[in-house]
């Protein structure tokens, strides 16, 4: 690449994020944080100046030279520079425009009026009819445990998909190429929303995409409650679909509460990092907390170097650690008011069914299959944990051997950057 030839770039976004600037390509979700002078230099190159002219401009503007070759290498790694075979503009896809229109309609003033009406009506019927109010007893929509477990497992997926879809639409509304994917947590299949493109918009525009999933949870809860009100009566506690909708409504409420487990990277966590201009607040807070524990236990050899943390993350972590504690309180509250009563009711029923084994009735076999299903789940979790632990240990041993081999090499080899 000649130093006298202007460079062609892909369309880039520049978002001021004091004291830096976030620069990126929305079409491939490639973003980087540049200092203000670096972003200005990139804009100079983008405007048509050759690398030589841009370097001279930088020297005159900031009174210091710039390593242009290294700077261009960084831009190439970020895929900001067009190659010779790709000189055309990146056309917006028709499909993306349609999704953007749907996203705008989803969060239009009319939509907010409809959302308010749905939530208001759900609140009204819960106040008027106590049996529609959420409670752990709503989870027992069937007298059979296997039906409960499989029904709640399969029934939650539409609600989870609805949650993630609102994240996607909130991103699409801003023209961000957000997408929905499928991943796993241990052995459980989950939906995931990729919103890397939020780096291309100002911070104040990111809150709706972060919080839209929680809005979706409230709407799903309200819809399930309204449907239940049309078909459910206390005289028929196992009536379908009313009882099933009440169970799904309560499980949705639990997912909403889960967003306040601040020790996890939930939707509310990203709101905090956006407000406080943090980079990796979660990991920094964990390390800060463990450092305090190690100091109390006099295990100073395990203390992490706090100077290696991002300065802003280190500053915020000192008080964000209290939100960690609040998150654990939410968890304990959920276990105490929901988990323990539910578990006691389930296992007392299992004991009663198994003690009545002489009858070998449907309830007996229902309890047996329920225990088998949960035993398989525990076994799968243990197997995955063992496999991942084994892989981590193998990686650590390999890293240790490689580090030892590098230490045996002559200094001049390492200095020349061969490794």
PDB file of N, CA, C and O in Angstrom, residues 209-280:
ATOM      1  N   UNK A 209     -33.139  -1.093  24.263  1.00  0.00           N
ATOM      2  CA  UNK A 209     -32.739  -2.470  23.930  1.00  0.00           C
ATOM      3  C   UNK A 209     -32.372  -3.309  25.148  1.00  0.00           C
ATOM      4  O   UNK A 209     -32.658  -4.508  25.179  1.00  0.00           O
ATOM      5  N   UNK A 210     -31.752  -2.696  26.157  1.00  0.00           N
ATOM      6  CA  UNK A 210     -31.394  -3.444  27.359  1.00  0.00           C
ATOM      7  C   UNK A 210     -32.637  -3.875  28.150  1.00  0.00           C
ATOM      8  O   UNK A 210     -32.709  -4.984  28.667  1.00  0.00           O
ATOM      9  N   UNK A 211     -33.619  -2.977  28.259  1.00  0.00           N
ATOM     10  CA  UNK A 211     -34.766  -3.204  29.132  1.00  0.00           C
ATOM     11  C   UNK A 211     -35.982  -3.780  28.411  1.00  0.00           C
ATOM     12  O   UNK A 211     -36.970  -4.120  29.062  1.00  0.00           O
ATOM     13  N   UNK A 212     -35.934  -3.880  27.094  1.00  0.00           N
ATOM     14  CA  UNK A 212     -37.102  -4.338  26.340  1.00  0.00           C
ATOM     15  C   UNK A 212     -37.481  -5.775  26.681  1.00  0.00           C
ATOM     16  O   UNK A 212     -38.665  -6.140  26.624  1.00  0.00           O
ATOM     17  N   UNK A 213     -36.493  -6.600  27.029  1.00  0.00           N
ATOM     18  CA  UNK A 213     -36.801  -7.973  27.406  1.00  0.00           C
ATOM     19  C   UNK A 213     -37.636  -8.035  28.675  1.00  0.00           C
ATOM     20  O   UNK A 213     -38.556  -8.868  28.803  1.00  0.00           O
ATOM     21  N   UNK A 214     -37.345  -7.163  29.629  1.00  0.00           N
ATOM     22  CA  UNK A 214     -38.126  -7.124  30.865  1.00  0.00           C
ATOM     23  C   UNK A 214     -39.545  -6.628  30.585  1.00  0.00           C
ATOM     24  O   UNK A 214     -40.503  -7.097  31.207  1.00  0.00           O
ATOM     25  N   UNK A 215     -39.681  -5.687  29.653  1.00  0.00           N
ATOM     26  CA  UNK A 215     -41.020  -5.268  29.226  1.00  0.00           C
ATOM     27  C   UNK A 215     -41.779  -6.445  28.640  1.00  0.00           C
ATOM     28  O   UNK A 215     -42.965  -6.659  28.936  1.00  0.00           O
ATOM     29  N   UNK A 216     -41.097  -7.246  27.821  1.00  0.00           N
ATOM     30  CA  UNK A 216     -41.727  -8.418  27.216  1.00  0.00           C
ATOM     31  C   UNK A 216     -42.177  -9.415  28.283  1.00  0.00           C
ATOM     32  O   UNK A 216     -43.249 -10.009  28.169  1.00  0.00           O
ATOM     33  N   UNK A 217     -41.364  -9.591  29.327  1.00  0.00           N
ATOM     34  CA  UNK A 217     -41.746 -10.505  30.411  1.00  0.00           C
ATOM     35  C   UNK A 217     -43.025 -10.035  31.099  1.00  0.00           C
ATOM     36  O   UNK A 217     -43.923 -10.838  31.395  1.00  0.00           O
ATOM     37  N   UNK A 218     -43.120  -8.729  31.362  1.00  0.00           N
ATOM     38  CA  UNK A 218     -44.329  -8.196  32.002  1.00  0.00           C
ATOM     39  C   UNK A 218     -45.553  -8.377  31.104  1.00  0.00           C
ATOM     40  O   UNK A 218     -46.641  -8.731  31.580  1.00  0.00           O
ATOM     41  N   UNK A 219     -45.367  -8.158  29.804  1.00  0.00           N
ATOM     42  CA  UNK A 219     -46.485  -8.334  28.870  1.00  0.00           C
ATOM     43  C   UNK A 219     -46.905  -9.799  28.790  1.00  0.00           C
ATOM     44  O   UNK A 219     -48.104 -10.107  28.754  1.00  0.00           O
ATOM     45  N   UNK A 220     -45.921 -10.700  28.763  1.00  0.00           N
ATOM     46  CA  UNK A 220     -46.229 -12.129  28.687  1.00  0.00           C
ATOM     47  C   UNK A 220     -46.960 -12.577  29.957  1.00  0.00           C
ATOM     48  O   UNK A 220     -47.920 -13.342  29.890  1.00  0.00           O
ATOM     49  N   UNK A 221     -46.495 -12.080  31.099  1.00  0.00           N
ATOM     50  CA  UNK A 221     -47.173 -12.370  32.368  1.00  0.00           C
ATOM     51  C   UNK A 221     -48.615 -11.886  32.326  1.00  0.00           C
ATOM     52  O   UNK A 221     -49.547 -12.601  32.740  1.00  0.00           O
ATOM     53  N   UNK A 222     -48.815 -10.672  31.837  1.00  0.00           N
ATOM     54  CA  UNK A 222     -50.162 -10.098  31.770  1.00  0.00           C
ATOM     55  C   UNK A 222     -51.052 -10.889  30.817  1.00  0.00           C
ATOM     56  O   UNK A 222     -52.220 -11.172  31.126  1.00  0.00           O
ATOM     57  N   UNK A 223     -50.517 -11.271  29.661  1.00  0.00           N
ATOM     58  CA  UNK A 223     -51.314 -12.023  28.682  1.00  0.00           C
ATOM     59  C   UNK A 223     -51.717 -13.386  29.226  1.00  0.00           C
ATOM     60  O   UNK A 223     -52.863 -13.826  29.052  1.00  0.00           O
ATOM     61  N   UNK A 224     -50.777 -14.080  29.880  1.00  0.00           N
ATOM     62  CA  UNK A 224     -51.103 -15.387  30.455  1.00  0.00           C
ATOM     63  C   UNK A 224     -52.178 -15.248  31.541  1.00  0.00           C
ATOM     64  O   UNK A 224     -53.073 -16.084  31.652  1.00  0.00           O
ATOM     65  N   UNK A 225     -52.094 -14.183  32.327  1.00  0.00           N
ATOM     66  CA  UNK A 225     -53.083 -13.964  33.391  1.00  0.00           C
ATOM     67  C   UNK A 225     -54.454 -13.657  32.789  1.00  0.00           C
ATOM     68  O   UNK A 225     -55.480 -14.164  33.277  1.00  0.00           O
ATOM     69  N   UNK A 226     -54.483 -12.850  31.740  1.00  0.00           N
ATOM     70  CA  UNK A 226     -55.756 -12.507  31.101  1.00  0.00           C
ATOM     71  C   UNK A 226     -56.404 -13.746  30.477  1.00  0.00           C
ATOM     72  O   UNK A 226     -57.614 -13.970  30.607  1.00  0.00           O
ATOM     73  N   UNK A 227     -55.589 -14.571  29.802  1.00  0.00           N
ATOM     74  CA  UNK A 227     -56.129 -15.806  29.212  1.00  0.00           C
ATOM     75  C   UNK A 227     -56.665 -16.723  30.304  1.00  0.00           C
ATOM     76  O   UNK A 227     -57.742 -17.323  30.166  1.00  0.00           O
ATOM     77  N   UNK A 228     -55.927 -16.810  31.411  1.00  0.00           N
ATOM     78  CA  UNK A 228     -56.382 -17.645  32.524  1.00  0.00           C
ATOM     79  C   UNK A 228     -57.707 -17.145  33.091  1.00  0.00           C
ATOM     80  O   UNK A 228     -58.570 -17.941  33.495  1.00  0.00           O
ATOM     81  N   UNK A 229     -57.880 -15.843  33.120  1.00  0.00           N
ATOM     82  CA  UNK A 229     -59.120 -15.285  33.684  1.00  0.00           C
ATOM     83  C   UNK A 229     -60.342 -15.680  32.866  1.00  0.00           C
ATOM     84  O   UNK A 229     -61.464 -15.686  33.382  1.00  0.00           O
ATOM     85  N   UNK A 230     -60.138 -16.028  31.609  1.00  0.00           N
ATOM     86  CA  UNK A 230     -61.250 -16.393  30.735  1.00  0.00           C
ATOM     87  C   UNK A 230     -61.645 -17.855  30.857  1.00  0.00           C
ATOM     88  O   UNK A 230     -62.739 -18.241  30.435  1.00  0.00           O
ATOM     89  N   UNK A 231     -60.729 -18.679  31.423  1.00  0.00           N
ATOM     90  CA  UNK A 231     -60.983 -20.123  31.405  1.00  0.00           C
ATOM     91  C   UNK A 231     -60.833 -20.800  32.762  1.00  0.00           C
ATOM     92  O   UNK A 231     -61.165 -21.986  32.887  1.00  0.00           O
ATOM     93  N   UNK A 232     -60.355 -20.084  33.761  1.00  0.00           N
ATOM     94  CA  UNK A 232     -60.026 -20.737  35.039  1.00  0.00           C
ATOM     95  C   UNK A 232     -61.025 -20.356  36.123  1.00  0.00           C
ATOM     96  O   UNK A 232     -61.439 -19.194  36.224  1.00  0.00           O
ATOM     97  N   UNK A 233     -61.392 -21.343  36.938  1.00  0.00           N
ATOM     98  CA  UNK A 233     -62.208 -21.091  38.128  1.00  0.00           C
ATOM     99  C   UNK A 233     -61.637 -21.921  39.273  1.00  0.00           C
ATOM    100  O   UNK A 233     -61.140 -23.033  39.053  1.00  0.00           O
ATOM    101  N   UNK A 234     -61.691 -21.421  40.488  1.00  0.00           N
ATOM    102  CA  UNK A 234     -61.148 -22.172  41.633  1.00  0.00           C
ATOM    103  C   UNK A 234     -61.826 -23.525  41.825  1.00  0.00           C
ATOM    104  O   UNK A 234     -61.234 -24.439  42.404  1.00  0.00           O
ATOM    105  N   UNK A 235     -63.053 -23.684  41.334  1.00  0.00           N
ATOM    106  CA  UNK A 235     -63.751 -24.957  41.498  1.00  0.00           C
ATOM    107  C   UNK A 235     -63.125 -26.066  40.665  1.00  0.00           C
ATOM    108  O   UNK A 235     -63.341 -27.252  40.938  1.00  0.00           O
ATOM    109  N   UNK A 236     -62.370 -25.702  39.634  1.00  0.00           N
ATOM    110  CA  UNK A 236     -61.707 -26.687  38.777  1.00  0.00           C
ATOM    111  C   UNK A 236     -60.221 -26.336  38.705  1.00  0.00           C
ATOM    112  O   UNK A 236     -59.754 -25.743  37.726  1.00  0.00           O
ATOM    113  N   UNK A 237     -59.436 -26.675  39.751  1.00  0.00           N
ATOM    114  CA  UNK A 237     -58.040 -26.219  39.848  1.00  0.00           C
ATOM    115  C   UNK A 237     -57.122 -26.758  38.757  1.00  0.00           C
ATOM    116  O   UNK A 237     -56.070 -26.188  38.514  1.00  0.00           O
ATOM    117  N   UNK A 238     -57.514 -27.861  38.091  1.00  0.00           N
ATOM    118  CA  UNK A 238     -56.662 -28.421  37.057  1.00  0.00           C
ATOM    119  C   UNK A 238     -57.232 -28.203  35.656  1.00  0.00           C
ATOM    120  O   UNK A 238     -56.885 -28.908  34.716  1.00  0.00           O
ATOM    121  N   UNK A 239     -58.117 -27.228  35.533  1.00  0.00           N
ATOM    122  CA  UNK A 239     -58.725 -26.976  34.222  1.00  0.00           C
ATOM    123  C   UNK A 239     -57.694 -26.420  33.248  1.00  0.00           C
ATOM    124  O   UNK A 239     -56.868 -25.585  33.596  1.00  0.00           O
ATOM    125  N   UNK A 240     -57.755 -26.904  32.024  1.00  0.00           N
ATOM    126  CA  UNK A 240     -56.826 -26.475  30.984  1.00  0.00           C
ATOM    127  C   UNK A 240     -57.610 -25.660  29.958  1.00  0.00           C
ATOM    128  O   UNK A 240     -58.742 -26.016  29.630  1.00  0.00           O
ATOM    129  N   UNK A 241     -57.050 -24.536  29.443  1.00  0.00           N
ATOM    130  CA  UNK A 241     -55.672 -24.040  29.630  1.00  0.00           C
ATOM    131  C   UNK A 241     -55.488 -23.037  30.763  1.00  0.00           C
ATOM    132  O   UNK A 241     -54.397 -22.519  30.951  1.00  0.00           O
ATOM    133  N   UNK A 242     -56.569 -22.758  31.507  1.00  0.00           N
ATOM    134  CA  UNK A 242     -56.468 -21.710  32.524  1.00  0.00           C
ATOM    135  C   UNK A 242     -55.394 -21.974  33.558  1.00  0.00           C
ATOM    136  O   UNK A 242     -54.561 -21.102  33.855  1.00  0.00           O
ATOM    137  N   UNK A 243     -55.383 -23.179  34.145  1.00  0.00           N
ATOM    138  CA  UNK A 243     -54.394 -23.499  35.175  1.00  0.00           C
ATOM    139  C   UNK A 243     -52.976 -23.465  34.601  1.00  0.00           C
ATOM    140  O   UNK A 243     -52.033 -23.010  35.260  1.00  0.00           O
ATOM    141  N   UNK A 244     -52.834 -23.955  33.366  1.00  0.00           N
ATOM    142  CA  UNK A 244     -51.514 -23.960  32.726  1.00  0.00           C
ATOM    143  C   UNK A 244     -51.026 -22.536  32.480  1.00  0.00           C
ATOM    144  O   UNK A 244     -49.837 -22.229  32.676  1.00  0.00           O
ATOM    145  N   UNK A 245     -51.904 -21.644  32.068  1.00  0.00           N
ATOM    146  CA  UNK A 245     -51.521 -20.244  31.839  1.00  0.00           C
ATOM    147  C   UNK A 245     -51.111 -19.563  33.142  1.00  0.00           C
ATOM    148  O   UNK A 245     -50.179 -18.753  33.155  1.00  0.00           O
ATOM    149  N   UNK A 246     -51.785 -19.875  34.238  1.00  0.00           N
ATOM    150  CA  UNK A 246     -51.379 -19.312  35.526  1.00  0.00           C
ATOM    151  C   UNK A 246     -49.986 -19.804  35.923  1.00  0.00           C
ATOM    152  O   UNK A 246     -49.191 -19.047  36.488  1.00  0.00           O
ATOM    153  N   UNK A 247     -49.689 -21.070  35.620  1.00  0.00           N
ATOM    154  CA  UNK A 247     -48.354 -21.602  35.911  1.00  0.00           C
ATOM    155  C   UNK A 247     -47.300 -20.889  35.075  1.00  0.00           C
ATOM    156  O   UNK A 247     -46.227 -20.530  35.574  1.00  0.00           O
ATOM    157  N   UNK A 248     -47.594 -20.667  33.795  1.00  0.00           N
ATOM    158  CA  UNK A 248     -46.641 -19.963  32.928  1.00  0.00           C
ATOM    159  C   UNK A 248     -46.489 -18.504  33.355  1.00  0.00           C
ATOM    160  O   UNK A 248     -45.392 -17.937  33.264  1.00  0.00           O
ATOM    161  N   UNK A 249     -47.575 -17.894  33.825  1.00  0.00           N
ATOM    162  CA  UNK A 249     -47.497 -16.517  34.305  1.00  0.00           C
ATOM    163  C   UNK A 249     -46.553 -16.425  35.503  1.00  0.00           C
ATOM    164  O   UNK A 249     -45.715 -15.517  35.582  1.00  0.00           O
ATOM    165  N   UNK A 250     -46.678 -17.370  36.428  1.00  0.00           N
ATOM    166  CA  UNK A 250     -45.822 -17.330  37.607  1.00  0.00           C
ATOM    167  C   UNK A 250     -44.364 -17.620  37.254  1.00  0.00           C
ATOM    168  O   UNK A 250     -43.457 -16.968  37.785  1.00  0.00           O
ATOM    169  N   UNK A 251     -44.108 -18.563  36.359  1.00  0.00           N
ATOM    170  CA  UNK A 251     -42.724 -18.840  35.949  1.00  0.00           C
ATOM    171  C   UNK A 251     -42.118 -17.638  35.227  1.00  0.00           C
ATOM    172  O   UNK A 251     -40.921 -17.374  35.336  1.00  0.00           O
ATOM    173  N   UNK A 252     -42.949 -16.891  34.498  1.00  0.00           N
ATOM    174  CA  UNK A 252     -42.473 -15.668  33.840  1.00  0.00           C
ATOM    175  C   UNK A 252     -42.097 -14.620  34.875  1.00  0.00           C
ATOM    176  O   UNK A 252     -41.091 -13.914  34.723  1.00  0.00           O
ATOM    177  N   UNK A 253     -42.894 -14.516  35.932  1.00  0.00           N
ATOM    178  CA  UNK A 253     -42.580 -13.575  37.008  1.00  0.00           C
ATOM    179  C   UNK A 253     -41.248 -13.929  37.669  1.00  0.00           C
ATOM    180  O   UNK A 253     -40.461 -13.043  38.014  1.00  0.00           O
ATOM    181  N   UNK A 254     -40.969 -15.230  37.809  1.00  0.00           N
ATOM    182  CA  UNK A 254     -39.683 -15.656  38.372  1.00  0.00           C
ATOM    183  C   UNK A 254     -38.532 -15.250  37.459  1.00  0.00           C
ATOM    184  O   UNK A 254     -37.469 -14.841  37.937  1.00  0.00           O
ATOM    185  N   UNK A 255     -38.729 -15.344  36.150  1.00  0.00           N
ATOM    186  CA  UNK A 255     -37.677 -14.909  35.214  1.00  0.00           C
ATOM    187  C   UNK A 255     -37.463 -13.403  35.310  1.00  0.00           C
ATOM    188  O   UNK A 255     -36.340 -12.913  35.162  1.00  0.00           O
ATOM    189  N   UNK A 256     -38.532 -12.669  35.539  1.00  0.00           N
ATOM    190  CA  UNK A 256     -38.407 -11.216  35.696  1.00  0.00           C
ATOM    191  C   UNK A 256     -37.601 -10.887  36.949  1.00  0.00           C
ATOM    192  O   UNK A 256     -36.718 -10.021  36.932  1.00  0.00           O
ATOM    193  N   UNK A 257     -37.895 -11.564  38.052  1.00  0.00           N
ATOM    194  CA  UNK A 257     -37.145 -11.346  39.296  1.00  0.00           C
ATOM    195  C   UNK A 257     -35.681 -11.728  39.111  1.00  0.00           C
ATOM    196  O   UNK A 257     -34.786 -11.091  39.672  1.00  0.00           O
ATOM    197  N   UNK A 258     -35.426 -12.742  38.308  1.00  0.00           N
ATOM    198  CA  UNK A 258     -34.055 -13.194  38.037  1.00  0.00           C
ATOM    199  C   UNK A 258     -33.191 -12.067  37.476  1.00  0.00           C
ATOM    200  O   UNK A 258     -31.977 -12.044  37.679  1.00  0.00           O
ATOM    201  N   UNK A 259     -33.799 -11.105  36.797  1.00  0.00           N
ATOM    202  CA  UNK A 259     -33.036  -9.988  36.235  1.00  0.00           C
ATOM    203  C   UNK A 259     -32.397  -9.124  37.321  1.00  0.00           C
ATOM    204  O   UNK A 259     -31.518  -8.309  37.027  1.00  0.00           O
ATOM    205  N   UNK A 260     -32.826  -9.298  38.580  1.00  0.00           N
ATOM    206  CA  UNK A 260     -32.259  -8.523  39.680  1.00  0.00           C
ATOM    207  C   UNK A 260     -31.242  -9.326  40.488  1.00  0.00           C
ATOM    208  O   UNK A 260     -30.852  -8.915  41.571  1.00  0.00           O
ATOM    209  N   UNK A 261     -30.793 -10.444  39.927  1.00  0.00           N
ATOM    210  CA  UNK A 261     -29.671 -11.177  40.516  1.00  0.00           C
ATOM    211  C   UNK A 261     -28.396 -10.503  40.027  1.00  0.00           C
ATOM    212  O   UNK A 261     -27.796 -10.912  39.032  1.00  0.00           O
ATOM    213  N   UNK A 262     -27.977  -9.459  40.721  1.00  0.00           N
ATOM    214  CA  UNK A 262     -26.922  -8.586  40.209  1.00  0.00           C
ATOM    215  C   UNK A 262     -25.563  -9.260  40.096  1.00  0.00           C
ATOM    216  O   UNK A 262     -24.653  -8.721  39.473  1.00  0.00           O
ATOM    217  N   UNK A 263     -25.408 -10.415  40.714  1.00  0.00           N
ATOM    218  CA  UNK A 263     -24.129 -11.114  40.595  1.00  0.00           C
ATOM    219  C   UNK A 263     -24.034 -11.875  39.267  1.00  0.00           C
ATOM    220  O   UNK A 263     -23.024 -12.518  38.980  1.00  0.00           O
ATOM    221  N   UNK A 264     -25.085 -11.817  38.457  1.00  0.00           N
ATOM    222  CA  UNK A 264     -25.082 -12.387  37.122  1.00  0.00           C
ATOM    223  C   UNK A 264     -25.142 -11.258  36.096  1.00  0.00           C
ATOM    224  O   UNK A 264     -25.503 -10.135  36.408  1.00  0.00           O
ATOM    225  N   UNK A 265     -24.783 -11.567  34.863  1.00  0.00           N
ATOM    226  CA  UNK A 265     -24.817 -10.563  33.794  1.00  0.00           C
ATOM    227  C   UNK A 265     -26.215 -10.531  33.179  1.00  0.00           C
ATOM    228  O   UNK A 265     -26.445 -10.968  32.060  1.00  0.00           O
ATOM    229  N   UNK A 266     -27.145  -9.978  33.929  1.00  0.00           N
ATOM    230  CA  UNK A 266     -28.530  -9.881  33.487  1.00  0.00           C
ATOM    231  C   UNK A 266     -28.752  -8.557  32.757  1.00  0.00           C
ATOM    232  O   UNK A 266     -27.834  -7.747  32.601  1.00  0.00           O
ATOM    233  N   UNK A 267     -29.996  -8.329  32.340  1.00  0.00           N
ATOM    234  CA  UNK A 267     -30.317  -7.086  31.623  1.00  0.00           C
ATOM    235  C   UNK A 267     -30.023  -5.856  32.478  1.00  0.00           C
ATOM    236  O   UNK A 267     -29.539  -4.834  31.979  1.00  0.00           O
ATOM    237  N   UNK A 268     -30.329  -5.930  33.778  1.00  0.00           N
ATOM    238  CA  UNK A 268     -30.089  -4.782  34.651  1.00  0.00           C
ATOM    239  C   UNK A 268     -28.589  -4.511  34.805  1.00  0.00           C
ATOM    240  O   UNK A 268     -28.195  -3.358  35.005  1.00  0.00           O
ATOM    241  N   UNK A 269     -27.775  -5.557  34.713  1.00  0.00           N
ATOM    242  CA  UNK A 269     -26.318  -5.363  34.797  1.00  0.00           C
ATOM    243  C   UNK A 269     -25.833  -4.459  33.661  1.00  0.00           C
ATOM    244  O   UNK A 269     -25.026  -3.542  33.868  1.00  0.00           O
ATOM    245  N   UNK A 270     -26.330  -4.699  32.452  1.00  0.00           N
ATOM    246  CA  UNK A 270     -25.895  -3.889  31.311  1.00  0.00           C
ATOM    247  C   UNK A 270     -26.397  -2.448  31.428  1.00  0.00           C
ATOM    248  O   UNK A 270     -25.745  -1.525  30.920  1.00  0.00           O
ATOM    249  N   UNK A 271     -27.530  -2.265  32.080  1.00  0.00           N
ATOM    250  CA  UNK A 271     -27.989  -0.902  32.344  1.00  0.00           C
ATOM    251  C   UNK A 271     -26.988  -0.189  33.255  1.00  0.00           C
ATOM    252  O   UNK A 271     -26.631   0.973  33.026  1.00  0.00           O
ATOM    253  N   UNK A 272     -26.540  -0.878  34.299  1.00  0.00           N
ATOM    254  CA  UNK A 272     -25.549  -0.302  35.212  1.00  0.00           C
ATOM    255  C   UNK A 272     -24.263   0.061  34.475  1.00  0.00           C
ATOM    256  O   UNK A 272     -23.721   1.160  34.653  1.00  0.00           O
ATOM    257  N   UNK A 273     -23.739  -0.865  33.696  1.00  0.00           N
ATOM    258  CA  UNK A 273     -22.473  -0.589  32.998  1.00  0.00           C
ATOM    259  C   UNK A 273     -22.617   0.565  32.022  1.00  0.00           C
ATOM    260  O   UNK A 273     -21.672   1.326  31.819  1.00  0.00           O
ATOM    261  N   UNK A 274     -23.799   0.701  31.429  1.00  0.00           N
ATOM    262  CA  UNK A 274     -24.014   1.799  30.491  1.00  0.00           C
ATOM    263  C   UNK A 274     -24.079   3.133  31.215  1.00  0.00           C
ATOM    264  O   UNK A 274     -23.491   4.127  30.769  1.00  0.00           O
ATOM    265  N   UNK A 275     -24.771   3.169  32.355  1.00  0.00           N
ATOM    266  CA  UNK A 275     -24.883   4.409  33.125  1.00  0.00           C
ATOM    267  C   UNK A 275     -23.528   4.836  33.674  1.00  0.00           C
ATOM    268  O   UNK A 275     -23.159   6.015  33.643  1.00  0.00           O
ATOM    269  N   UNK A 276     -22.764   3.857  34.155  1.00  0.00           N
ATOM    270  CA  UNK A 276     -21.526   4.146  34.884  1.00  0.00           C
ATOM    271  C   UNK A 276     -20.280   4.130  34.011  1.00  0.00           C
ATOM    272  O   UNK A 276     -19.176   4.267  34.522  1.00  0.00           O
ATOM    273  N   UNK A 277     -20.453   3.917  32.687  1.00  0.00           N
ATOM    274  CA  UNK A 277     -19.332   3.930  31.747  1.00  0.00           C
ATOM    275  C   UNK A 277     -18.268   2.882  32.123  1.00  0.00           C
ATOM    276  O   UNK A 277     -17.069   3.186  32.135  1.00  0.00           O
ATOM    277  N   UNK A 278     -18.720   1.688  32.415  1.00  0.00           N
ATOM    278  CA  UNK A 278     -17.796   0.612  32.799  1.00  0.00           C
ATOM    279  C   UNK A 278     -17.522  -0.306  31.619  1.00  0.00           C
ATOM    280  O   UNK A 278     -18.291  -0.353  30.650  1.00  0.00           O
ATOM    281  N   UNK A 279     -16.437  -1.071  31.740  1.00  0.00           N
ATOM    282  CA  UNK A 279     -16.033  -1.987  30.685  1.00  0.00           C
ATOM    283  C   UNK A 279     -16.342  -3.435  31.067  1.00  0.00           C
ATOM    284  O   UNK A 279     -17.031  -4.149  30.353  1.00  0.00           O
ATOM    285  N   UNK A 280     -15.815  -3.873  32.194  1.00  0.00           N
ATOM    286  CA  UNK A 280     -16.019  -5.249  32.668  1.00  0.00           C
ATOM    287  C   UNK A 280     -16.270  -5.204  34.171  1.00  0.00           C
ATOM    288  O   UNK A 280     -15.489  -5.735  34.963  1.00  0.00           O
TER     289      UNK A 280
END
